[in-house]
Structure formats: C-alpha cells, structure tokens
Coordinates of C-alpha atoms (C1' of nucleotides) in Angstrom, one line a residue:
Chain A
X187 CA 25.0 2.8 -108.1
X188 CA 22.1 1.6 -108.7
X189 CA 20.5 1.6 -113.0
X190 CA 17.4 2.5 -111.2
X191 CA 18.1 5.8 -109.5
X192 CA 18.6 8.8 -110.8
X193 CA 22.2 10.2 -110.0
X194 CA 23.0 13.8 -110.6
X195 CA 26.0 15.9 -110.8
X196 CA 26.2 17.9 -107.8
X197 CA 28.2 21.3 -109.0
X198 CA 27.6 21.9 -104.4
X199 CA 29.9 19.0 -103.7
X200 CA 31.3 17.7 -106.9
X201 CA 30.4 14.8 -106.1
X202 CA 27.9 12.8 -108.1
X203 CA 25.2 12.2 -105.9
X204 CA 22.2 9.9 -106.0
X205 CA 19.2 12.2 -105.9
X206 CA 16.3 12.3 -103.1
X207 CA 13.8 15.0 -103.7
X208 CA 12.8 17.0 -100.7
X209 CA 8.9 16.1 -101.1
X210 CA 9.0 12.7 -102.6
X211 CA 6.9 13.0 -105.8
X212 CA 7.7 16.8 -105.9
X213 CA 11.0 18.6 -107.5
X214 CA 11.6 22.4 -108.2
X215 CA 14.0 23.7 -110.1
X216 CA 14.8 27.4 -110.4
X217 CA 17.1 27.9 -113.5
X218 CA 18.7 31.1 -114.3
X219 CA 17.4 32.8 -117.6
X220 CA 18.9 35.4 -119.9
X221 CA 19.2 39.0 -119.5
X222 CA 17.3 40.8 -122.1
X223 CA 19.2 43.1 -123.6
X224 CA 20.6 41.6 -126.8
X225 CA 19.8 38.3 -129.0
X226 CA 20.0 34.6 -127.3
X227 CA 23.8 33.7 -127.4
X228 CA 24.3 30.1 -129.0
X229 CA 25.5 29.7 -125.8
X230 CA 22.3 29.9 -124.2
X231 CA 20.7 27.7 -125.9
X232 CA 22.5 24.5 -125.3
X233 CA 22.5 25.8 -121.6
X234 CA 18.0 25.9 -122.1
X235 CA 18.6 23.2 -124.1
X236 CA 20.3 20.9 -121.5
X237 CA 18.0 22.2 -119.2
X238 CA 14.7 21.4 -121.0
X239 CA 16.4 17.8 -121.4
X240 CA 16.6 17.7 -117.8
X241 CA 13.6 19.0 -117.4
X242 CA 11.6 16.4 -119.6
X243 CA 13.1 13.5 -118.3
X244 CA 12.4 14.4 -114.6
X245 CA 8.8 14.7 -116.2
X246 CA 9.6 11.5 -118.1
X247 CA 10.7 10.1 -114.8
X248 CA 6.8 10.9 -113.5
X249 CA 7.5 13.7 -110.6
X250 CA 5.5 16.5 -110.7
X251 CA 8.6 19.3 -111.3
X252 CA 7.7 23.5 -110.8
X253 CA 10.0 24.3 -113.2
X254 CA 11.6 28.3 -113.0
X255 CA 12.9 30.9 -115.6
X256 CA 13.7 34.3 -114.7
X257 CA 13.9 37.0 -117.3
X258 CA 16.6 39.4 -115.9
X259 CA 14.7 43.1 -116.8
X260 CA 17.3 45.3 -114.3
X261 CA 19.9 45.3 -112.2
X262 CA 22.5 43.4 -114.4
X263 CA 25.2 46.1 -115.1
X264 CA 28.3 45.9 -117.5
X265 CA 30.7 45.6 -115.6
X266 CA 29.8 42.6 -112.5
X267 CA 32.2 44.9 -109.8
X268 CA 29.2 47.0 -108.6
X269 CA 30.1 49.6 -111.5
X270 CA 28.9 50.6 -114.5
X271 CA 25.5 51.0 -116.6
X272 CA 22.6 48.9 -116.5
X273 CA 22.6 46.3 -119.6
X274 CA 19.3 47.1 -120.5
X275 CA 19.4 50.4 -119.9
X276 CA 22.1 51.0 -122.2
X277 CA 20.7 49.1 -125.3
X278 CA 17.2 51.7 -124.3
X279 CA 19.6 54.9 -125.2
X280 CA 21.5 53.0 -128.0
X281 CA 17.8 51.2 -129.7
X282 CA 16.5 55.2 -128.4
X283 CA 13.8 52.5 -126.8
X284 CA 11.6 53.2 -123.2
X285 CA 13.8 49.5 -121.8
X286 CA 10.8 48.4 -121.6
X287 CA 10.9 47.5 -125.6
X288 CA 14.3 47.0 -125.4
X289 CA 12.9 44.1 -122.6
X290 CA 9.9 42.9 -124.7
X291 CA 11.9 42.6 -128.0
X292 CA 14.4 40.2 -126.6
X293 CA 12.1 38.4 -124.5
X294 CA 10.3 37.7 -127.4
X295 CA 13.4 36.6 -130.4
X296 CA 14.4 34.7 -126.4
X297 CA 11.0 32.6 -126.7
X298 CA 11.5 32.2 -130.6
X299 CA 14.3 30.6 -130.4
X300 CA 13.4 28.5 -127.6
X301 CA 10.2 27.5 -129.6
X302 CA 12.9 26.9 -132.4
X303 CA 14.4 24.5 -130.8
X304 CA 11.2 22.6 -129.1
X305 CA 11.8 23.3 -125.6
X306 CA 9.1 23.1 -123.3
X307 CA 8.0 26.7 -121.4
X308 CA 8.9 26.7 -118.3
X309 CA 6.4 26.4 -115.3
X310 CA 6.6 29.8 -114.0
X311 CA 8.9 32.9 -116.3
X312 CA 9.0 36.0 -113.1
X313 CA 10.8 39.1 -114.2
X314 CA 13.3 40.5 -111.7
X315 CA 10.9 44.1 -112.0
X316 CA 8.0 42.3 -111.2
X317 CA 9.2 41.6 -108.1
X318 CA 10.3 44.6 -106.6
X319 CA 9.2 44.0 -103.4
X320 CA 9.4 40.6 -102.4
X321 CA 13.9 41.9 -103.3
X322 CA 13.4 45.0 -100.8
X323 CA 12.3 42.9 -98.5
X324 CA 14.9 40.8 -98.2
X325 CA 17.3 43.2 -98.5
X326 CA 15.5 44.5 -95.0
X327 CA 15.9 40.6 -93.7
X328 CA 18.9 41.0 -94.7
X329 CA 19.9 43.7 -93.2
X330 CA 17.8 42.4 -89.6
X331 CA 20.6 40.0 -89.8
X332 CA 23.1 41.7 -89.8
X333 CA 24.8 40.9 -93.0
X334 CA 24.1 43.9 -94.9
X335 CA 24.8 47.4 -93.9
X336 CA 23.8 50.8 -95.5
X337 CA 26.0 53.1 -97.4
X338 CA 24.9 56.3 -99.0
X339 CA 22.0 54.7 -100.4
X340 CA 23.1 51.7 -101.9
X341 CA 23.4 49.2 -99.5
X342 CA 25.3 46.1 -99.7
X343 CA 26.2 42.2 -98.0
X344 CA 29.0 42.0 -95.7
X345 CA 30.9 39.4 -97.2
X346 CA 33.5 39.1 -95.0
X347 CA 31.5 38.9 -92.0
X348 CA 29.2 36.6 -93.2
X349 CA 32.7 34.3 -94.3
X350 CA 33.1 34.9 -90.7
X351 CA 30.4 33.2 -89.4
X352 CA 29.3 30.8 -91.9
X353 CA 31.3 28.4 -93.8
X354 CA 30.0 27.9 -97.0
X355 CA 30.5 31.3 -98.6
X356 CA 33.3 30.4 -101.5
X357 CA 32.2 26.9 -101.4
X358 CA 30.3 26.7 -104.6
X359 CA 32.9 28.2 -106.8
X360 CA 36.1 27.4 -104.6
X361 CA 36.8 30.9 -103.9
X362 CA 38.2 32.1 -100.2
X363 CA 37.4 34.9 -99.4
X364 CA 40.8 35.5 -97.6
X365 CA 42.1 35.0 -100.8
X366 CA 39.9 37.4 -102.6
X367 CA 41.3 40.8 -100.2
X368 CA 44.4 40.1 -100.3
X369 CA 44.1 40.0 -104.4
X370 CA 42.0 43.3 -104.6
X371 CA 43.4 45.5 -102.1
X372 CA 44.6 48.0 -104.4
X373 CA 40.5 48.2 -105.3
X374 CA 39.9 49.4 -101.6
X375 CA 40.6 52.6 -101.8
X376 CA 38.9 53.2 -105.4
X377 CA 35.4 52.0 -103.5
X378 CA 34.8 54.4 -100.5
X379 CA 31.1 52.9 -100.3
X380 CA 32.1 49.5 -100.1
X381 CA 33.7 48.4 -96.9
X382 CA 35.6 45.4 -98.8
X383 CA 36.3 44.6 -102.3
X384 CA 34.5 40.9 -102.1
X385 CA 31.6 42.9 -100.8
X386 CA 28.3 43.7 -103.4
X387 CA 25.1 45.9 -104.4
X388 CA 21.4 44.2 -102.6
X389 CA 20.7 47.6 -103.8
X390 CA 21.9 50.6 -105.4
X391 CA 20.6 53.9 -105.9
X392 CA 19.9 54.9 -108.8
X393 CA 21.0 58.9 -110.1
X394 CA 18.3 61.4 -111.8
X395 CA 19.8 59.8 -115.6
X396 CA 18.9 56.6 -114.6
X397 CA 16.0 54.6 -116.0
X398 CA 14.3 52.2 -114.3
X399 CA 14.1 53.2 -110.2
X400 CA 11.6 52.3 -107.8
X401 CA 11.7 53.8 -104.3
X402 CA 12.7 52.3 -101.2
X403 CA 13.5 52.8 -97.0
X404 CA 17.2 53.5 -99.0
X405 CA 17.1 55.2 -102.0
X406 CA 15.0 55.7 -105.1
X407 CA 17.2 52.7 -106.6
X408 CA 17.4 49.4 -108.2
X409 CA 17.8 45.8 -106.8
X410 CA 21.3 44.1 -107.3
X411 CA 21.5 41.9 -110.1
X412 CA 22.0 38.6 -107.5
X413 CA 19.2 39.4 -105.7
X414 CA 16.3 38.5 -107.8
X415 CA 16.9 35.0 -108.1
X416 CA 17.0 34.9 -104.2
X417 CA 13.7 36.0 -103.9
X418 CA 11.8 34.6 -106.8
X419 CA 13.7 31.6 -106.0
X420 CA 11.6 31.3 -102.3
X421 CA 8.6 33.5 -104.0
X422 CA 8.0 30.8 -106.0
X423 CA 9.9 27.1 -104.7
X424 CA 10.7 28.4 -100.6
X425 CA 13.5 28.7 -98.9
X426 CA 14.8 25.1 -99.5
X427 CA 13.9 23.6 -102.7
X428 CA 15.6 20.8 -105.1
X429 CA 17.5 21.5 -107.8
X430 CA 19.6 24.9 -109.4
X431 CA 21.1 25.4 -112.3
X432 CA 22.7 27.3 -114.9
X433 CA 25.5 28.5 -116.7
X434 CA 29.4 28.0 -115.9
X435 CA 30.0 30.9 -116.1
X436 CA 27.4 31.8 -113.3
X437 CA 28.5 30.6 -110.6
X438 CA 31.2 32.8 -109.6
X439 CA 30.0 35.4 -108.5
X440 CA 26.5 35.0 -109.7
X441 CA 25.2 31.7 -108.0
X442 CA 28.3 32.1 -104.7
X443 CA 25.8 34.9 -103.7
X444 CA 22.6 34.0 -104.9
X445 CA 23.5 31.5 -101.8
X446 CA 24.9 34.2 -99.4
X447 CA 21.6 36.0 -100.0
X448 CA 20.0 33.2 -99.3
X449 CA 21.6 32.5 -96.1
X450 CA 21.7 35.4 -94.8
X451 CA 17.9 35.9 -95.1
X452 CA 16.9 33.5 -93.1
X453 CA 19.4 31.1 -92.4
X454 CA 18.7 28.7 -95.2
X455 CA 20.7 27.1 -98.2
X456 CA 19.2 27.7 -101.5
X457 CA 19.5 24.4 -103.1
X458 CA 19.7 20.7 -102.9
X459 CA 21.2 20.1 -105.7
X460 CA 23.3 22.5 -108.2
X461 CA 23.7 21.6 -111.7
X462 CA 25.8 23.4 -114.0
X463 CA 26.5 23.3 -117.8
X464 CA 29.6 24.2 -119.5
X465 CA 30.7 26.3 -122.5
X466 CA 30.4 26.0 -126.2
X467 CA 33.0 26.3 -128.0
X468 CA 33.9 27.2 -131.4
X469 CA 36.3 25.5 -133.7
X470 CA 38.0 25.5 -129.8
X471 CA 37.9 28.8 -128.3
X472 CA 35.5 30.9 -126.9
X473 CA 33.1 32.5 -128.8
X474 CA 33.8 36.3 -129.1
X475 CA 32.5 39.1 -131.7
X476 CA 36.2 40.6 -131.3
X477 CA 38.0 37.9 -132.1
X478 CA 35.5 37.5 -135.6
X479 CA 35.0 33.7 -133.6
X480 CA 31.5 33.9 -133.5
X481 CA 28.0 32.8 -134.5
X482 CA 24.2 33.1 -134.4
X483 CA 21.7 30.7 -134.2
X484 CA 20.5 32.4 -137.6
X485 CA 23.3 32.5 -139.5
X486 CA 23.7 28.3 -138.8
X487 CA 20.2 28.1 -140.2
X488 CA 20.8 30.3 -142.6
X489 CA 24.6 29.3 -143.5
X490 CA 25.0 32.7 -143.9
X491 CA 28.1 32.7 -142.3
X492 CA 32.1 32.1 -143.1
X493 CA 32.6 29.6 -140.0
X494 CA 29.9 26.8 -141.5
X495 CA 30.2 25.4 -145.2
X496 CA 26.3 25.4 -145.7
X497 CA 23.0 25.5 -143.2
X498 CA 21.8 23.6 -140.4
X499 CA 18.4 23.2 -139.4
X500 CA 17.6 24.0 -135.6
X501 CA 17.6 20.3 -134.7
X502 CA 20.5 18.9 -136.5
X503 CA 22.1 21.9 -134.1
X504 CA 20.4 20.8 -131.2
X505 CA 21.0 17.1 -131.8
X506 CA 25.0 18.5 -132.4
X507 CA 24.4 19.4 -128.9
X508 CA 22.5 16.1 -127.5
X509 CA 25.7 14.1 -128.7
X510 CA 27.7 15.0 -126.1
X511 CA 27.0 15.4 -122.4
X512 CA 26.2 18.7 -120.6
X513 CA 29.2 19.3 -118.1
X514 CA 31.4 19.1 -121.1
X515 CA 32.8 21.5 -123.3
X516 CA 31.6 21.6 -126.5
X517 CA 33.2 22.8 -130.1
X518 CA 31.1 24.0 -132.1
X519 CA 32.8 23.6 -136.0
X520 CA 31.5 22.6 -139.7
X521 CA 32.9 18.9 -139.7
X522 CA 30.8 18.4 -136.2
X523 CA 27.9 19.7 -137.3
X524 CA 27.8 17.9 -140.6
X525 CA 28.5 14.5 -138.8
X526 CA 25.2 15.4 -136.6
X527 CA 23.7 16.0 -139.6
X528 CA 24.0 12.3 -141.5
X529 CA 23.1 11.0 -137.9
X530 CA 20.3 12.9 -137.4
X531 CA 18.3 11.1 -141.2
X532 CA 20.1 7.6 -140.3
X533 CA 18.3 8.2 -136.7
X534 CA 15.2 9.6 -137.3
X535 CA 14.5 7.8 -140.5
X536 CA 15.1 4.4 -138.9
X537 CA 12.4 6.2 -136.6
X538 CA 10.3 6.6 -139.7
X539 CA 10.3 2.7 -140.3
X540 CA 10.0 1.9 -137.6
X541 CA 6.7 3.0 -136.8
X542 CA 5.2 1.5 -139.8
X543 CA 6.2 -1.8 -138.7
X544 CA 2.4 -3.5 -138.6
X545 CA 3.0 -7.1 -137.9
X546 CA 5.7 -8.5 -135.7
X547 CA 7.0 -12.4 -135.9
X548 CA 7.5 -15.3 -134.3
X549 CA 10.2 -13.9 -132.3
X550 CA 13.8 -14.2 -132.1
X551 CA 15.6 -14.7 -128.4
X552 CA 18.3 -13.8 -129.3
X553 CA 17.9 -10.1 -131.3
X554 CA 15.3 -9.7 -128.4
X555 CA 17.3 -10.0 -125.9
X556 CA 20.2 -7.8 -127.2
X557 CA 17.0 -4.9 -127.7
X558 CA 16.0 -5.7 -124.0
X559 CA 19.4 -5.0 -122.8
X560 CA 20.1 -1.8 -124.9
X561 CA 16.9 0.0 -123.7
X562 CA 17.2 -0.7 -120.5
X563 CA 21.1 0.5 -121.1
X564 CA 19.1 3.8 -123.0
X565 CA 17.0 4.9 -118.7
X566 CA 20.3 3.9 -117.1
X567 CA 22.7 6.5 -119.6
X568 CA 19.7 8.8 -118.7
X569 CA 19.7 7.8 -115.0
X570 CA 24.2 8.8 -114.5
X571 CA 23.6 11.8 -114.9
X572 CA 22.1 12.9 -117.8
X573 CA 23.9 11.6 -119.9
X574 CA 22.2 12.0 -123.9
X575 CA 24.8 11.3 -125.5
X576 CA 25.6 7.8 -124.2
X577 CA 21.7 7.4 -124.7
X578 CA 21.8 8.3 -128.0
X579 CA 24.8 5.3 -128.4
X580 CA 22.4 2.4 -127.5
X581 CA 19.5 3.6 -129.8
X582 CA 22.5 3.5 -132.4
X583 CA 23.2 0.3 -131.5
X584 CA 19.4 -0.1 -132.5
X585 CA 19.6 1.0 -135.7
X586 CA 20.7 -1.5 -137.7
X587 CA 18.1 -3.8 -136.1
X588 CA 15.9 -1.9 -137.4
X589 CA 17.3 -1.7 -140.8
X590 CA 17.7 -5.4 -141.1
X591 CA 14.3 -5.5 -139.9
X592 CA 13.6 -3.3 -143.2
X593 CA 15.8 -5.6 -145.7
X594 CA 14.3 -9.2 -144.6
X595 CA 17.3 -10.3 -142.9
X596 CA 16.7 -13.6 -141.0
X597 CA 16.3 -13.0 -137.7
X598 CA 16.3 -9.7 -137.5
X599 CA 12.3 -9.8 -139.0
X600 CA 10.5 -12.5 -137.1
X601 CA 10.8 -9.9 -133.7
X602 CA 7.4 -10.4 -131.7
X603 CA 4.7 -8.4 -131.9
X604 CA 5.6 -7.4 -128.1
X605 CA 8.9 -6.3 -128.6
X606 CA 8.6 -4.3 -131.4
X607 CA 5.5 -2.2 -129.8
X608 CA 8.4 -2.0 -127.2
X609 CA 10.7 -0.3 -129.5
X610 CA 8.4 1.8 -131.3
X611 CA 7.6 3.5 -127.9
X612 CA 11.3 4.1 -126.5
X613 CA 12.7 5.8 -129.8
X614 CA 9.0 7.7 -129.8
X615 CA 9.9 8.2 -125.7
X616 CA 13.4 9.1 -126.7
X617 CA 13.8 11.1 -130.0
X618 CA 11.0 13.5 -128.9
X619 CA 9.3 13.8 -125.4
X620 CA 13.1 13.4 -122.9
X621 CA 15.0 14.9 -125.9
X622 CA 12.6 16.7 -127.5
X623 CA 13.6 16.3 -131.0
X624 CA 11.4 17.0 -133.6
X625 CA 11.2 14.5 -137.0
X626 CA 12.1 18.4 -139.7
X627 CA 10.2 16.3 -142.7
X628 CA 7.5 14.8 -140.6
X629 CA 6.1 18.5 -138.8
X630 CA 6.3 19.9 -142.4
X631 CA 2.3 19.3 -141.9
X632 CA 0.3 16.4 -142.6
X633 CA -2.0 17.6 -145.0
X634 CA 1.1 18.3 -147.9
X635 CA 3.1 15.6 -146.7
X636 CA 0.6 12.9 -146.9
X637 CA -0.3 14.2 -150.2
X638 CA 3.2 14.3 -151.3
X639 CA 3.5 10.5 -150.2
X640 CA 0.8 9.8 -152.2
X641 CA 2.6 11.3 -155.1
X642 CA 5.9 10.0 -154.4
X643 CA 4.4 6.4 -154.6
X644 CA 2.5 7.0 -157.6
X645 CA 6.3 8.1 -159.0
X646 CA 8.1 5.4 -157.7
X647 CA 5.5 2.9 -158.8
X648 CA 6.2 4.6 -162.8
X649 CA 9.9 3.9 -162.3
X650 CA 9.0 0.0 -161.0
X651 CA 7.2 -0.6 -163.6
X652 CA 9.8 1.2 -166.2
X653 CA 12.6 -1.5 -163.7
X654 CA 10.2 -4.4 -165.1
X655 CA 10.4 -4.2 -168.7
X656 CA 14.3 -3.1 -168.5
X657 CA 13.8 0.4 -169.1
X658 CA 16.6 2.0 -167.8
X659 CA 17.0 4.8 -169.5
X660 CA 13.5 5.8 -168.5
X661 CA 14.2 4.7 -164.4
X662 CA 17.3 6.5 -163.9
X663 CA 15.8 9.9 -165.0
X664 CA 12.9 9.3 -162.8
X665 CA 16.1 8.5 -159.6
X666 CA 18.3 11.3 -161.1
X667 CA 16.2 14.3 -161.6
X668 CA 14.6 13.7 -158.2
X669 CA 17.6 13.8 -156.9
X670 CA 18.4 17.1 -157.8
X671 CA 14.8 18.0 -156.0
X672 CA 16.6 16.6 -152.7
X673 CA 14.6 13.4 -152.7
X674 CA 16.9 10.1 -153.2
X675 CA 15.2 7.0 -154.0
X676 CA 17.1 3.7 -152.3
X677 CA 15.6 0.1 -153.8
X678 CA 16.3 -2.7 -151.1
X679 CA 14.1 -6.2 -151.2
X680 CA 10.8 -5.0 -150.3
X681 CA 10.5 -2.3 -153.3
X682 CA 11.4 1.4 -153.3
X683 CA 11.8 3.8 -150.1
X684 CA 12.8 7.7 -150.8
X685 CA 13.7 10.1 -148.4
X686 CA 14.3 13.9 -148.6
X687 CA 17.9 15.0 -148.7
Chain B
rG100 C1' 48.4 35.8 -110.2
rG101 C1' 44.1 32.9 -108.6
rU102 C1' 39.7 29.7 -108.3
rC103 C1' 37.1 25.8 -111.1
rG104 C1' 37.2 22.3 -115.4
rC105 C1' 39.7 20.2 -119.8
rG106 C1' 43.0 17.1 -123.1
rU107 C1' 40.9 10.8 -125.7
rG108 C1' 41.7 7.1 -132.7
rG109 C1' 40.9 11.8 -139.2
rC110 C1' 37.2 15.0 -137.0
rC111 C1' 33.0 15.2 -133.2
rG112 C1' 32.2 13.0 -128.6
rA113 C1' 31.0 9.4 -124.3
rG114 C1' 33.5 6.0 -120.9
rU115 C1' 35.9 3.1 -117.7
rG116 C1' 41.5 0.7 -112.9
rG117 C1' 43.0 -5.3 -116.6
rC118 C1' 37.2 -6.6 -121.0
rU119 C1' 32.6 -2.9 -127.1
rA120 C1' 31.5 3.6 -126.7
rG121 C1' 28.0 6.2 -130.7
rG122 C1' 27.9 9.5 -134.6
rC123 C1' 30.8 11.4 -139.5
rA124 C1' 35.1 10.0 -142.9
rG125 C1' 38.9 5.8 -144.2
rA126 C1' 38.7 0.3 -146.4
rG127 C1' 36.8 -4.8 -148.0
rG128 C1' 32.6 -7.1 -148.7
rU129 C1' 27.0 -8.4 -149.8
rC130 C1' 22.7 -6.4 -152.0
rU131 C1' 22.1 -3.9 -156.9
rG132 C1' 20.6 -3.8 -164.1
rC133 C1' 24.3 0.2 -162.3
rA134 C1' 24.1 3.2 -158.3
rA135 C1' 22.4 5.1 -153.8
rA136 C1' 21.0 3.0 -149.3
rA137 C1' 20.8 -0.5 -146.3
rC138 C1' 24.1 -4.5 -144.2
rC139 C1' 28.3 -7.3 -142.1
rU140 C1' 33.9 -6.7 -141.3
rU141 C1' 38.2 -3.1 -140.1
rG142 C1' 42.4 0.2 -138.7
rU143 C1' 46.5 4.2 -136.0
rA144 C1' 43.8 6.4 -129.2
rC145 C1' 44.1 8.1 -124.4
rG146 C1' 49.1 15.8 -124.5
rG147 C1' 54.7 15.0 -122.0
rC148 C1' 57.4 12.9 -117.8
rG149 C1' 57.5 10.4 -113.5
rG150 C1' 55.3 7.5 -109.1
rU151 C1' 51.3 4.2 -107.3
rU152 C1' 49.8 -0.9 -109.1
rC153 C1' 50.5 -8.0 -110.5
rG154 C1' 48.3 -3.9 -113.8
rA155 C1' 47.0 2.4 -116.1
rA156 C1' 44.8 5.9 -120.3
rU157 C1' 41.7 5.5 -115.8
rC158 C1' 44.7 6.9 -109.0
rC159 C1' 48.9 10.2 -107.5
rG160 C1' 53.0 14.6 -108.6
rU161 C1' 54.5 17.4 -112.1
rC162 C1' 55.2 20.1 -116.3
rC163 C1' 52.7 21.8 -121.6
rG164 C1' 48.7 22.9 -123.7
rC165 C1' 43.5 24.5 -123.5
rG166 C1' 38.9 27.2 -121.7
rA167 C1' 35.4 29.7 -117.9
rC168 C1' 35.1 33.0 -114.5
rC169 C1' 38.3 36.6 -111.1
rU170 C1' 41.9 39.7 -110.8
rC171 C1' 45.5 42.6 -113.2
rC172 C1' 46.7 45.5 -117.7
rA173 C1' 44.4 47.9 -121.9

RNA sequence: GGUCGCGUGGCCGAGUGGCUAGGCAGAGGUCUGCAAAACCUUGUACGGCGGUUCGAAUCCGUCCGCGACCUCCA
C-alpha cells in the first residue's frame, strides 16, 4: 500500500481498495441524510461528522467534490415492510402541523445541529418531495425494463426477477434471495399486492386520508422510501458516480434496494465505493429510549442527564468521535468523554502556544527529522481509510515537542523557523480544516478575548511583582481566586501562562 | 433463526504474523516558594479452547459474549 494514495474500505467488496475517481480531479459523493420527523439523533450526528471529515479530507487532497446529502421528507414508513404510516405524516397529526411544517421544523433543527458540530454544508441538499417527477420517471423506466409490476395502484420492484437475472442483488448486505424467500414464506398469504415478500414498493397508492400525495400514471400516491436516493443521486451525480455513504443500519434494505433500482432503471451500478459508518452505543448497548439508555445532543451540552457527570461542549463531543474510526462502533461513556475533554484541551493549548511562536532557532536535525516523520505519518494515516484516531495520535506525539519548546528545553528550542512554520501549518490544517474542530476559547469572539487577554496579562504582571517581593499571600490569593473562576495559572520557566478550564 | 460486524491493558480506542499506538487514569522523577501545568521514566493487554506456523493477540476452526439489520414473537 502506497501511503501517498488514498485507500477506502469498500462495503461493496469488503476490501480496502485504492481510490480512483471516475474523472480525474472530480468526486461525486452521495450520503443518505436524515428523515426529518423528529429531533436529530446523536447517532446521526456521528455519521454526518464522519462524512464531513471524509468530505473535508477529499477537498484537502485537492479534489473538486460534489457532496449531495438528501433530506427525506416523504415515504419513510414507520414499518419498513411497506406497511405502516409515513413517519412525517404521523408526526404531523401528533403535533397538529402541516407535514411541511414538520419537515421545516426538524430540517432547521438538523441544520442548527450540523452547525453546532461545525460541519460543512453539502453542495446540494435535495428533498424527496422536490423530486417527485424524477421518481415517477424512474418507476416508469423500471417498469419498461420489466423489473417492476403494478398492483392495485401501487408499483412493486420485482426482486425475484431481478435477482435471477443479476447477481448484484444481495451483494452489499450478503443476503440471498432464496433465504429471504424461505424466511418469510408464511408472510406470503398476508401480502396480496406483492408477488413476493422481498419485493418492495417503489410507488404506493395513497388512501383518502393520506396527507402527502401526488398524481402518477398508476394512482394518486407517493414514492417508496428507497426510490428518492436513487432518483436524486442520478439527477445530481449521474448514473454512475464515485462514493455512496450512509449509516450501517441502512445497508439493508435501503442501500441494497437502491442499487437494485438504479440497475433496474439503467442497468448500471450507482457507486464505485460504498462507505458505511458504524453505530454509536452508550454504555455498551444501543441507544434506545425504551431502555432509558439514550441521550440527546442537547443533554450532552447542558449536562442534564443521569448518564453523564457534567456538560460537554460540542467540540469535545466531536473530538471524542474523532478518536475512534468511523467504521467501528463507538461506546459513549462518561469516562470516555472526560478523557476526550482533557485530550482536546491539551492539544488545543499546545496549538495555541505553537501558533504564537515567532522566532525559530538554528535547527536541530534529530528533532526535526522526528517532526517530519510524524507529519508524514499523519497524512499516511488519513490516506488509510480516513483513520482519524491514528492521525490524531501523531499530533499528540508532537505535543511534547511543542511543550518542550515552551519550557525552553535544550534541543527543542532551536527548531528552525522553516520547521516551525511546517508544524504550524500542519496543526492548523489537521485540527481545523480536516477534522473540522474549533478552538472553543479562541472562537468566543476576538474583541472580547483580546481585551480579556490584556486583562489577564495585567493581573499576571501584578502577581509577578508580588512574587518578586515574596509576597506569597497576595500571589496565592490571585491564583486561587482565578482558579475559582475556572482560570488556571501555570508558572513556567518563561513566565506565567493561563488557560480556561 | 438469517446476514454483516465486533470482543485489545483500570477506562476509551488504533494497529499488526516476530519490532512504541495515542488519550484519560495510576506510580516514580525533574521543575516550582508551594501548587498546578509541563517534561522524563514506567506497569498488568489482545474473550475461552483447538489448529496452521520456526513464531499468533494478528491466519483458520469452534465455543462464549456484544452490536446493527432482517425475521420471529409480543
């Protein structure tokens, strides 16, 4: 594996593969967005933070990326077996709102949360209801190809026929149609409209009470959930594009059926690389309200939950997520968050010090070689399937070097200006551009923080005089009172530094 | 029951056929008026049992446990 090349773990082949874009320099990436029927789930946040880092890294590599992430605002049923209510409509009735009010409300909430986590906005964020025509056209194409059938105003994708003509069905999820068949034979009688239980609706006839419905050649109805992603990815990225992503839980049936629809419509596989993010657990188990084992992003930020001992800021939560690989389950625990908080502060503080270094020394070969190696490894780690935890660990290994410079240690102090600049650039690019973190103190508003800094310098100066006079009671009083305000003084060889706790 | 995946030191979490992850916590030291911070040093690890191999925590089998999805049940 060449560390200069990007490798991606491809869910479709279950292999780590070298990434080669369809068109040199350009990447089309589609990620399944949220169904906006309730407040965004913390697990969703992890997924979109993961793809945000992937997006940012691809941009960093110089690709021109078209990142499409949809908003599902129709067709996602409470029960995936093509029965049950539309999630949006159900919520609309519950809250006595127009369906589109529900959609707007939770879309706004989702966007706000994505901002809180400092993720970049996608290039295009299409909505299912805005693409009914495209979906109807796709149903027609699939019908024309003989891979769907109409039944009582609804249209179903014929999985049996598709699977018999094509080995693709089940490839992503590892499911085999024969098994699906034998598994659910008992169901067959119940479903009079479907020819086979594994068939799925691509258009559904709506009854009179249904809130969201459109005219189509088959009935007044609405599109099946899986169809929107096929239609919108095709519209904005073409029939064949580079990367398709989503949460692990969408692999089956959603993504499997998406592939089937695209192939059924144009006989081409939609994406070369499929990326699936893994689940966020809490205390070792899945988050579920019914088990009282769940926490919302807001609760994390306010500390208002029995599961955590204190509040954690968004960047600490994000840092916590980045310390695991997107493909692994991540276990949210109070101890884990506490550790992440300390780590986050340590690395941010080192960066703040680093960026303020003005003059380099004469150069020190040993240290500079070590720095160069670590910087290269950080990049190689990101190239290896976006390994953020490993890449972060390289930055952490650079922290003692930076802090030694602060202490005026021999060897570390005479790093050349060139290497210092390289370090500055590396930290800035990785922490902020690629990982999308923010220094929460720095971002609190420059006007305030610069006055605040001036004030702190004054206080430190007064305390220094007291210390020179060995007036320990005054100097300790300043230190202790500031500590009570969560401002920590740190006496070092080069003078006193301060930080916010 | 099926499909996919996971099980690493006190906690979180990378990685690998023989060679340091990293963070947090712990221990010792340096520094300090004292402290904190910082720096240096440091420990027990790869679920159980078999097998392949000169050598496996890393590959294979099996058992146990966990998670997601599907199914079943409710």
